[in-house]
Amino acid sequence: METPAPPTDIEATERQLDGFIAKFAPDVAARARACRAALQARLPTATELVYDNYNALAIGYGPGDRASEAIVSLAVTTRGPALYFLHGARLPDPHGLLQGSGRQGRFVRLAGPESLDQPAIRRLLADALADAPLPLPASGKGRTVIKSISAKQRPRRV
């Protein structure tokens, strides 16, 4: 009988991230997974930076391993997924979709991955990518990096 190969770092990282998502209510988790898949398809060369924080699970998308280079993030809370624009305050928003009042960031709530196909959200994402100080790599495949796991977290289910 052959011994199965040990999991790769990629498989271990995916299992760990899936565990973070599984802490949420099933409907929120399903929408988060679907939105993540849609963002991975739309940003195939981006590095995913995962932060399982006190308030939310955040998956940042940028050109490399530095959080300061992230352009957008998928933020998952008990309310569901949101697309967070790290420099959203300076993006044009003719449809008034961006929420938040911070000096820098803004977000839009996502009902599901279909929200990412709305023309106004596609435009916001395109503008954020065009405005980024460092562009995403032109070729290659992105990877996922678990950056931090908070020891204390708010309950993920309501």
Coordinates of N, CA, C and O in Angstrom, one line a residue:
M1 N 0.8 -1.2 0.0 CA 0.0 0.0 0.0 C 0.9 1.2 0.0 O 1.8 1.3 0.8
E2 N 0.6 2.2 -0.9 CA 1.4 3.4 -1.0 C 0.9 4.4 0.0 O -0.3 4.6 0.3
T3 N 1.9 5.1 0.6 CA 1.6 6.2 1.5 C 1.3 7.4 0.7 O 2.0 7.8 -0.2
P4 N 0.2 8.1 1.1 CA -0.1 9.4 0.4 C 0.9 10.4 0.6 O 1.6 10.5 1.7
A5 N 1.1 11.2 -0.4 CA 2.1 12.3 -0.3 C 1.7 13.3 0.8 O 0.5 13.6 1.0
P6 N 2.6 13.9 1.5 CA 2.2 15.0 2.5 C 1.7 16.2 1.7 O 2.0 16.4 0.6
P7 N 0.8 16.9 2.4 CA 0.2 18.1 1.7 C 1.3 19.1 1.4 O 2.3 19.2 2.1
T8 N 1.0 19.8 0.3 CA 1.9 20.9 -0.1 C 1.6 22.1 0.7 O 0.6 22.1 1.4
D9 N 2.5 23.0 0.7 CA 2.3 24.3 1.4 C 1.0 24.9 0.9 O 0.3 25.5 1.7
I10 N 0.8 24.8 -0.4 CA -0.4 25.4 -1.0 C -1.6 24.8 -0.4 O -2.6 25.5 -0.1
E11 N -1.7 23.5 -0.4 CA -2.8 22.7 0.2 C -3.0 23.1 1.6 O -4.2 23.3 2.1
A12 N -2.0 23.2 2.4 CA -2.1 23.5 3.8 C -2.6 24.9 4.0 O -3.5 25.2 4.9
T13 N -2.1 25.8 3.2 CA -2.6 27.2 3.3 C -4.1 27.3 2.9 O -4.9 28.0 3.6
E14 N -4.5 26.6 1.8 CA -5.9 26.6 1.4 C -6.8 26.0 2.5 O -7.9 26.5 2.8
R15 N -6.3 24.9 3.2 CA -7.1 24.3 4.3 C -7.3 25.3 5.4 O -8.3 25.4 6.0
Q16 N -6.2 26.0 5.7 CA -6.2 26.9 6.8 C -7.2 28.1 6.5 O -8.0 28.5 7.4
L17 N -7.1 28.6 5.3 CA -8.0 29.7 4.9 C -9.4 29.2 4.9 O -10.3 29.9 5.3
D18 N -9.7 28.0 4.4 CA -11.0 27.5 4.4 C -11.6 27.4 5.9 O -12.7 27.6 6.1
G19 N -10.7 27.0 6.8 CA -11.1 27.0 8.2 C -11.5 28.3 8.7 O -12.4 28.5 9.5
F20 N -10.8 29.4 8.3 CA -11.1 30.7 8.7 C -12.5 31.1 8.2 O -13.4 31.7 8.9
I21 N -12.8 30.8 6.9 CA -14.1 31.1 6.3 C -15.2 30.2 7.0 O -16.3 30.7 7.2
A22 N -14.9 29.0 7.3 CA -15.9 28.1 7.9 C -16.4 28.6 9.3 O -17.4 28.1 9.7
K23 N -15.7 29.5 9.9 CA -16.2 30.0 11.2 C -17.4 30.9 11.0 O -18.1 31.1 12.0
F24 N -17.7 31.3 9.8 CA -18.9 32.2 9.6 C -20.1 31.3 9.4 O -20.0 30.1 9.1
A25 N -21.3 31.9 9.5 CA -22.5 31.2 9.2 C -22.5 30.6 7.8 O -21.8 31.2 6.9
P26 N -23.1 29.5 7.5 CA -23.0 28.9 6.2 C -23.3 29.8 5.0 O -22.6 29.7 4.0
D27 N -24.3 30.6 5.1 CA -24.6 31.5 4.0 C -23.5 32.5 3.7 O -23.2 32.8 2.6
V28 N -23.0 33.1 4.8 CA -21.9 34.1 4.7 C -20.7 33.4 4.1 O -20.0 33.9 3.2
A29 N -20.4 32.2 4.7 CA -19.2 31.4 4.2 C -19.3 31.1 2.7 O -18.3 31.3 2.0
A30 N -20.5 30.7 2.3 CA -20.7 30.4 0.8 C -20.5 31.6 0.0 O -19.8 31.5 -1.1
R31 N -21.0 32.7 0.4 CA -20.8 34.0 -0.4 C -19.4 34.4 -0.4 O -18.9 34.9 -1.4
A32 N -18.7 34.3 0.7 CA -17.3 34.6 0.8 C -16.5 33.8 -0.1 O -15.6 34.3 -0.8
R33 N -16.7 32.5 -0.1 CA -15.9 31.6 -1.0 C -16.2 31.9 -2.5 O -15.2 32.0 -3.3
A34 N -17.4 32.2 -2.8 CA -17.8 32.5 -4.2 C -17.2 33.9 -4.6 O -16.7 34.0 -5.7
C35 N -17.2 34.9 -3.7 CA -16.6 36.2 -4.0 C -15.1 36.0 -4.2 O -14.5 36.6 -5.0
R36 N -14.5 35.2 -3.3 CA -13.0 35.0 -3.4 C -12.7 34.4 -4.7 O -11.7 34.8 -5.4
A37 N -13.4 33.4 -5.2 CA -13.2 32.7 -6.4 C -13.3 33.7 -7.6 O -12.5 33.7 -8.5
A38 N -14.3 34.6 -7.5 CA -14.5 35.6 -8.6 C -13.4 36.6 -8.6 O -12.9 36.9 -9.7
L39 N -12.9 37.0 -7.4 CA -11.7 37.9 -7.4 C -10.5 37.2 -7.9 O -9.7 37.8 -8.6
Q40 N -10.3 36.0 -7.5 CA -9.1 35.2 -8.0 C -9.1 35.1 -9.6 O -8.1 35.3 -10.2
A41 N -10.3 34.9 -10.1 CA -10.5 34.8 -11.6 C -10.2 36.2 -12.2 O -9.6 36.3 -13.3
R42 N -10.6 37.2 -11.6 CA -10.5 38.6 -12.1 C -9.1 39.1 -11.9 O -8.6 39.9 -12.7
L43 N -8.4 38.7 -10.9 CA -7.0 39.1 -10.5 C -6.1 37.9 -10.4 O -5.5 37.7 -9.3
P44 N -5.9 37.2 -11.5 CA -5.2 35.9 -11.4 C -3.7 36.0 -11.0 O -3.1 35.1 -10.5
T45 N -3.1 37.2 -11.2 CA -1.7 37.3 -10.8 C -1.4 38.0 -9.4 O -0.3 38.1 -9.0
A46 N -2.5 38.3 -8.8 CA -2.4 39.0 -7.5 C -2.0 38.0 -6.4 O -2.4 36.9 -6.4
T47 N -1.3 38.6 -5.4 CA -0.9 37.8 -4.2 C -2.1 38.1 -3.2 O -2.5 39.2 -3.1
E48 N -2.6 37.0 -2.7 CA -3.6 37.2 -1.6 C -3.0 37.2 -0.3 O -2.2 36.3 0.1
L49 N -3.2 38.2 0.5 CA -2.7 38.4 1.8 C -3.8 38.2 2.8 O -4.8 39.0 2.8
V50 N -3.7 37.2 3.7 CA -4.8 36.8 4.5 C -4.6 37.3 6.0 O -3.5 37.0 6.5
Y51 N -5.5 38.0 6.5 CA -5.5 38.5 7.9 C -6.8 38.0 8.6 O -7.9 38.5 8.3
D52 N -6.7 37.1 9.5 CA -7.8 36.7 10.3 C -7.8 37.6 11.6 O -7.3 37.2 12.6
N53 N -8.4 38.7 11.4 CA -8.3 39.8 12.5 C -9.4 39.7 13.5 O -10.3 38.8 13.4
Y54 N -9.4 40.6 14.5 CA -10.4 40.6 15.5 C -11.8 40.9 15.0 O -12.7 40.2 15.3
N55 N -11.9 41.9 14.1 CA -13.2 42.3 13.6 C -13.7 41.5 12.3 O -14.8 41.4 12.1
A56 N -12.7 41.1 11.5 CA -13.1 40.5 10.2 C -12.0 39.6 9.7 O -10.8 39.6 10.1
L57 N -12.4 38.8 8.7 CA -11.4 38.1 7.9 C -11.1 39.0 6.7 O -12.1 39.4 6.0
A58 N -9.9 39.3 6.4 CA -9.5 40.2 5.3 C -8.6 39.5 4.4 O -7.6 38.9 4.9
I59 N -8.9 39.5 3.1 CA -8.0 38.9 2.1 C -7.7 40.0 1.1 O -8.5 40.4 0.3
G60 N -6.4 40.5 1.2 CA -6.0 41.6 0.4 C -5.4 41.1 -0.9 O -4.9 40.0 -1.0
Y61 N -5.5 41.9 -1.9 CA -5.1 41.6 -3.3 C -4.1 42.7 -3.7 O -4.5 43.8 -3.8
G62 N -2.9 42.2 -4.0 CA -1.9 43.2 -4.5 C -0.8 42.5 -5.3 O -0.8 41.3 -5.5
P63 N 0.3 43.3 -5.6 CA 1.3 42.7 -6.5 C 2.3 41.9 -5.7 O 3.1 41.1 -6.3
G64 N 2.4 42.0 -4.4 CA 3.4 41.3 -3.6 C 3.0 41.0 -2.2 O 1.8 41.1 -1.9
D65 N 4.0 40.7 -1.4 CA 3.8 40.3 0.0 C 3.6 41.4 1.0 O 3.3 41.1 2.2
R66 N 3.7 42.6 0.6 CA 3.6 43.7 1.5 C 2.1 44.3 1.6 O 1.5 44.6 0.5
A67 N 1.6 44.4 2.8 CA 0.2 44.9 3.0 C 0.1 46.3 2.4 O -1.0 46.6 1.8
S68 N 1.1 47.1 2.4 CA 1.0 48.4 1.9 C 0.8 48.5 0.4 O 0.4 49.5 -0.2
E69 N 1.1 47.4 -0.3 CA 0.9 47.3 -1.7 C -0.5 46.8 -2.1 O -0.8 46.9 -3.3
A70 N -1.3 46.4 -1.2 CA -2.6 45.9 -1.5 C -3.5 46.9 -2.1 O -3.4 48.1 -1.8
I71 N -4.3 46.5 -3.1 CA -5.1 47.5 -3.8 C -6.6 47.4 -3.3 O -7.2 48.4 -3.1
V72 N -7.1 46.2 -3.2 CA -8.4 45.9 -2.7 C -8.3 44.7 -1.7 O -7.3 44.0 -1.7
S73 N -9.4 44.6 -1.0 CA -9.5 43.4 -0.1 C -10.9 42.9 0.0 O -11.8 43.7 -0.2
L74 N -11.0 41.6 0.2 CA -12.3 41.0 0.4 C -12.4 41.0 2.0 O -11.6 40.3 2.6
A75 N -13.3 41.7 2.5 CA -13.5 41.8 4.0 C -14.8 41.0 4.3 O -15.8 41.2 3.7
V76 N -14.6 40.0 5.2 CA -15.8 39.1 5.6 C -16.1 39.4 7.0 O -15.2 39.2 7.9
T77 N -17.3 39.7 7.3 CA -17.8 39.9 8.7 C -19.1 39.1 8.8 O -19.6 38.5 7.8
T78 N -19.7 39.2 10.0 CA -21.0 38.5 10.1 C -22.1 39.0 9.2 O -23.0 38.3 8.9
R79 N -21.9 40.3 8.7 CA -22.8 40.9 7.8 C -22.6 40.4 6.3 O -23.4 40.7 5.5
G80 N -21.5 39.7 6.1 CA -21.3 39.2 4.8 C -20.0 39.8 4.2 O -19.3 40.6 4.8
P81 N -19.7 39.5 2.9 CA -18.5 40.0 2.3 C -18.7 41.4 1.8 O -19.8 41.8 1.4
A82 N -17.6 42.1 1.7 CA -17.5 43.5 1.2 C -16.2 43.6 0.4 O -15.2 43.0 0.7
L83 N -16.3 44.4 -0.7 CA -15.0 44.7 -1.4 C -14.5 46.0 -0.9 O -15.2 47.0 -1.0
Y84 N -13.3 46.0 -0.3 CA -12.8 47.2 0.4 C -11.7 47.7 -0.6 O -10.8 47.0 -1.0
F85 N -11.8 49.0 -0.9 CA -10.9 49.7 -1.7 C -9.9 50.5 -0.8 O -10.4 51.4 -0.1
L86 N -8.7 50.1 -0.7 CA -7.8 50.7 0.3 C -7.5 52.2 0.0 O -7.2 52.9 1.0
H87 N -7.7 52.6 -1.2 CA -7.6 54.1 -1.5 C -8.9 54.5 -2.1 O -8.8 55.4 -3.0
G88 N -10.0 54.0 -1.6 CA -11.3 54.3 -2.2 C -11.7 55.8 -2.1 O -12.5 56.3 -2.9
A89 N -11.2 56.5 -1.1 CA -11.6 57.9 -1.0 C -11.2 58.8 -2.2 O -11.8 59.8 -2.4
R90 N -10.2 58.3 -2.9 CA -9.8 59.1 -4.1 C -10.3 58.6 -5.4 O -10.0 59.1 -6.5
L91 N -11.2 57.6 -5.3 CA -11.8 57.0 -6.6 C -13.0 57.8 -7.0 O -13.8 58.2 -6.1
P92 N -13.2 58.0 -8.3 CA -14.5 58.6 -8.7 C -15.6 57.6 -8.4 O -15.4 56.4 -8.7
D93 N -16.7 58.1 -7.9 CA -17.9 57.2 -7.6 C -19.2 57.9 -8.0 O -20.0 58.3 -7.2
P94 N -19.4 58.0 -9.3 CA -20.5 58.7 -9.8 C -21.9 58.1 -9.4 O -22.9 58.7 -9.4
H95 N -21.9 56.8 -9.1 CA -23.1 56.1 -8.7 C -23.3 56.1 -7.2 O -24.3 55.5 -6.7
G96 N -22.4 56.6 -6.4 CA -22.5 56.7 -5.0 C -22.5 55.4 -4.3 O -23.2 55.2 -3.3
L97 N -21.8 54.4 -4.8 CA -21.8 53.0 -4.2 C -20.8 52.9 -3.0 O -21.1 52.1 -2.1
L98 N -19.8 53.7 -3.0 CA -18.8 53.5 -1.9 C -19.3 54.0 -0.6 O -19.9 55.1 -0.4
Q99 N -19.1 53.1 0.4 CA -19.5 53.4 1.8 C -18.3 53.6 2.6 O -17.2 53.2 2.3
G100 N -18.4 54.3 3.8 CA -17.3 54.6 4.7 C -17.0 56.0 4.7 O -17.3 56.8 3.7
S101 N -16.4 56.5 5.8 CA -16.0 57.9 5.9 C -14.6 58.1 6.3 O -14.3 59.2 6.7
G102 N -13.8 57.1 6.3 CA -12.4 57.2 6.6 C -11.6 58.1 5.7 O -12.1 58.5 4.6
R103 N -10.4 58.5 6.1 CA -9.6 59.4 5.2 C -9.2 58.7 3.9 O -8.9 59.3 2.9
Q104 N -9.1 57.3 4.0 CA -8.5 56.6 2.8 C -9.4 55.5 2.2 O -9.6 55.5 1.0
G105 N -9.9 54.6 3.0 CA -10.6 53.5 2.5 C -12.1 53.6 2.3 O -12.7 54.5 3.0
R106 N -12.7 52.9 1.4 CA -14.1 52.8 1.2 C -14.4 51.4 0.8 O -13.6 50.6 0.4
F107 N -15.7 51.0 0.9 CA -16.1 49.6 0.6 C -17.5 49.6 -0.1 O -18.3 50.6 0.0
V108 N -17.8 48.5 -0.7 CA -19.1 48.2 -1.2 C -19.5 46.8 -0.7 O -18.7 45.9 -0.7
R109 N -20.7 46.6 -0.2 CA -21.2 45.3 0.2 C -21.4 44.5 -1.0 O -21.9 45.0 -2.0
L110 N -21.1 43.2 -0.9 CA -21.3 42.2 -2.0 C -22.4 41.2 -1.6 O -22.3 40.5 -0.6
A111 N -23.5 41.2 -2.4 CA -24.6 40.2 -2.2 C -24.0 38.8 -2.5 O -24.4 37.8 -1.9
G112 N -23.1 38.8 -3.5 CA -22.5 37.6 -3.9 C -21.5 37.9 -5.1 O -21.3 39.1 -5.4
P113 N -21.0 36.9 -5.7 CA -20.0 37.2 -6.8 C -20.6 38.0 -7.9 O -19.9 38.7 -8.7
E114 N -21.9 37.8 -8.1 CA -22.6 38.6 -9.2 C -22.5 40.1 -9.0 O -22.5 40.8 -10.0
S115 N -22.3 40.5 -7.8 CA -22.1 42.0 -7.5 C -20.9 42.5 -8.2 O -20.8 43.6 -8.7
L116 N -19.8 41.7 -8.3 CA -18.6 42.1 -9.0 C -18.8 42.3 -10.5 O -17.9 42.9 -11.1
D117 N -19.9 41.8 -11.1 CA -20.1 42.0 -12.5 C -20.9 43.2 -12.8 O -21.1 43.6 -14.0
Q118 N -21.4 43.9 -11.7 CA -22.2 45.2 -12.0 C -21.2 46.2 -12.6 O -20.1 46.3 -12.2
P119 N -21.6 46.8 -13.7 CA -20.8 47.8 -14.4 C -20.1 48.8 -13.5 O -18.9 49.1 -13.6
A120 N -20.9 49.4 -12.5 CA -20.3 50.4 -11.6 C -19.2 49.8 -10.7 O -18.2 50.5 -10.5
I121 N -19.4 48.6 -10.3 CA -18.3 48.0 -9.4 C -17.1 47.6 -10.3 O -16.0 47.7 -9.8
R122 N -17.4 47.1 -11.5 CA -16.3 46.8 -12.4 C -15.4 48.0 -12.7 O -14.2 48.0 -12.7
R123 N -16.1 49.2 -12.8 CA -15.4 50.4 -13.1 C -14.6 50.9 -11.8 O -13.5 51.3 -12.0
L124 N -15.2 50.7 -10.6 CA -14.4 51.1 -9.4 C -13.2 50.2 -9.3 O -12.1 50.7 -9.0
L125 N -13.3 48.9 -9.6 CA -12.2 48.0 -9.5 C -11.1 48.4 -10.6 O -9.9 48.4 -10.3
A126 N -11.6 48.7 -11.8 CA -10.6 49.1 -12.8 C -9.9 50.4 -12.5 O -8.7 50.5 -12.7
D127 N -10.6 51.3 -11.9 CA -10.0 52.6 -11.5 C -9.0 52.4 -10.4 O -8.0 53.0 -10.3
A128 N -9.4 51.5 -9.4 CA -8.5 51.2 -8.3 C -7.2 50.5 -8.8 O -6.1 50.9 -8.4
L129 N -7.3 49.6 -9.8 CA -6.1 49.0 -10.3 C -5.3 50.0 -11.1 O -4.0 49.9 -11.0
A130 N -5.9 50.9 -11.8 CA -5.2 51.9 -12.6 C -4.5 52.9 -11.7 O -3.4 53.4 -12.0
D131 N -5.1 53.1 -10.5 CA -4.5 54.1 -9.6 C -3.5 53.5 -8.7 O -2.8 54.3 -8.0
A132 N -3.3 52.2 -8.7 CA -2.3 51.6 -7.8 C -0.9 52.0 -8.1 O -0.5 52.1 -9.2
P133 N -0.1 52.3 -7.0 CA 1.3 52.7 -7.2 C 2.1 51.6 -7.9 O 3.0 51.9 -8.7
L134 N 1.8 50.4 -7.5 CA 2.5 49.2 -8.2 C 1.4 48.4 -8.9 O 0.5 47.9 -8.2
P135 N 1.6 48.1 -10.1 CA 0.6 47.3 -10.8 C 0.7 45.8 -10.5 O 1.8 45.3 -10.0
L136 N -0.3 45.0 -10.7 CA -0.3 43.6 -10.6 C 0.7 43.0 -11.6 O 0.8 43.6 -12.7
P137 N 1.3 41.9 -11.3 CA 2.2 41.3 -12.4 C 1.4 41.1 -13.7 O 0.2 40.7 -13.6
A138 N 2.1 41.3 -14.8 CA 1.4 41.1 -16.1 C 1.2 39.6 -16.4 O 0.3 39.3 -17.2
S139 N 2.0 38.7 -15.8 CA 1.8 37.3 -16.1 C 2.2 36.5 -14.8 O 2.6 37.1 -13.8
G140 N 1.9 35.2 -14.9 CA 2.2 34.4 -13.8 C 0.9 34.0 -13.0 O -0.2 34.4 -13.4
K141 N 1.0 33.4 -11.9 CA -0.1 33.0 -11.1 C 0.1 33.5 -9.7 O 1.2 33.4 -9.1
G142 N -0.9 34.1 -9.1 CA -0.8 34.6 -7.8 C -0.7 33.5 -6.7 O -0.8 32.3 -7.1
R143 N -0.4 33.9 -5.5 CA -0.4 32.9 -4.4 C -1.0 33.5 -3.2 O -1.4 34.6 -3.2
T144 N -1.3 32.6 -2.2 CA -1.9 33.0 -1.0 C -1.0 32.9 0.1 O -0.3 31.9 0.3
V145 N -0.9 34.0 1.0 CA 0.0 34.0 2.1 C -0.8 34.4 3.3 O -1.5 35.4 3.4
I146 N -0.8 33.5 4.4 CA -1.4 33.8 5.6 C -0.5 34.8 6.4 O 0.6 34.4 6.8
K147 N -0.9 36.0 6.6 CA -0.1 37.0 7.2 C -0.2 37.1 8.7 O 0.7 37.3 9.5
S148 N -1.5 37.0 9.2 CA -1.7 37.0 10.7 C -3.0 36.4 11.1 O -3.9 36.4 10.3
I149 N -3.0 35.9 12.3 CA -4.2 35.3 12.9 C -4.3 35.9 14.3 O -3.4 35.8 15.1
S150 N -5.4 36.7 14.5 CA -5.6 37.3 15.8 C -6.0 36.2 16.9 O -6.9 35.4 16.6
A151 N -5.4 36.3 18.0 CA -5.7 35.4 19.1 C -7.1 35.6 19.6 O -7.8 34.7 20.0
K152 N -7.6 36.9 19.7 CA -8.9 37.2 20.1 C -9.7 37.6 18.9 O -9.2 38.4 18.1
Q153 N -10.9 37.1 18.7 CA -11.8 37.5 17.6 C -13.2 37.6 18.1 O -13.7 36.9 19.0
R154 N -13.9 38.5 17.4 CA -15.3 38.6 17.6 C -16.0 37.3 17.1 O -15.5 36.7 16.2
P155 N -17.1 37.0 17.7 CA -17.9 35.8 17.2 C -18.1 35.9 15.7 O -18.5 37.0 15.2
R156 N -18.0 34.9 14.9 CA -18.1 34.9 13.5 C -19.6 34.5 13.1 O -19.9 34.6 11.9
R157 N -20.4 34.1 14.0 CA -21.8 33.8 13.7 C -22.7 34.6 14.6 O -22.3 34.8 15.8
V158 N -23.8 35.0 14.1 CA -24.8 35.7 14.9 C -26.0 34.9 15.2 O -26.2 33.9 14.5

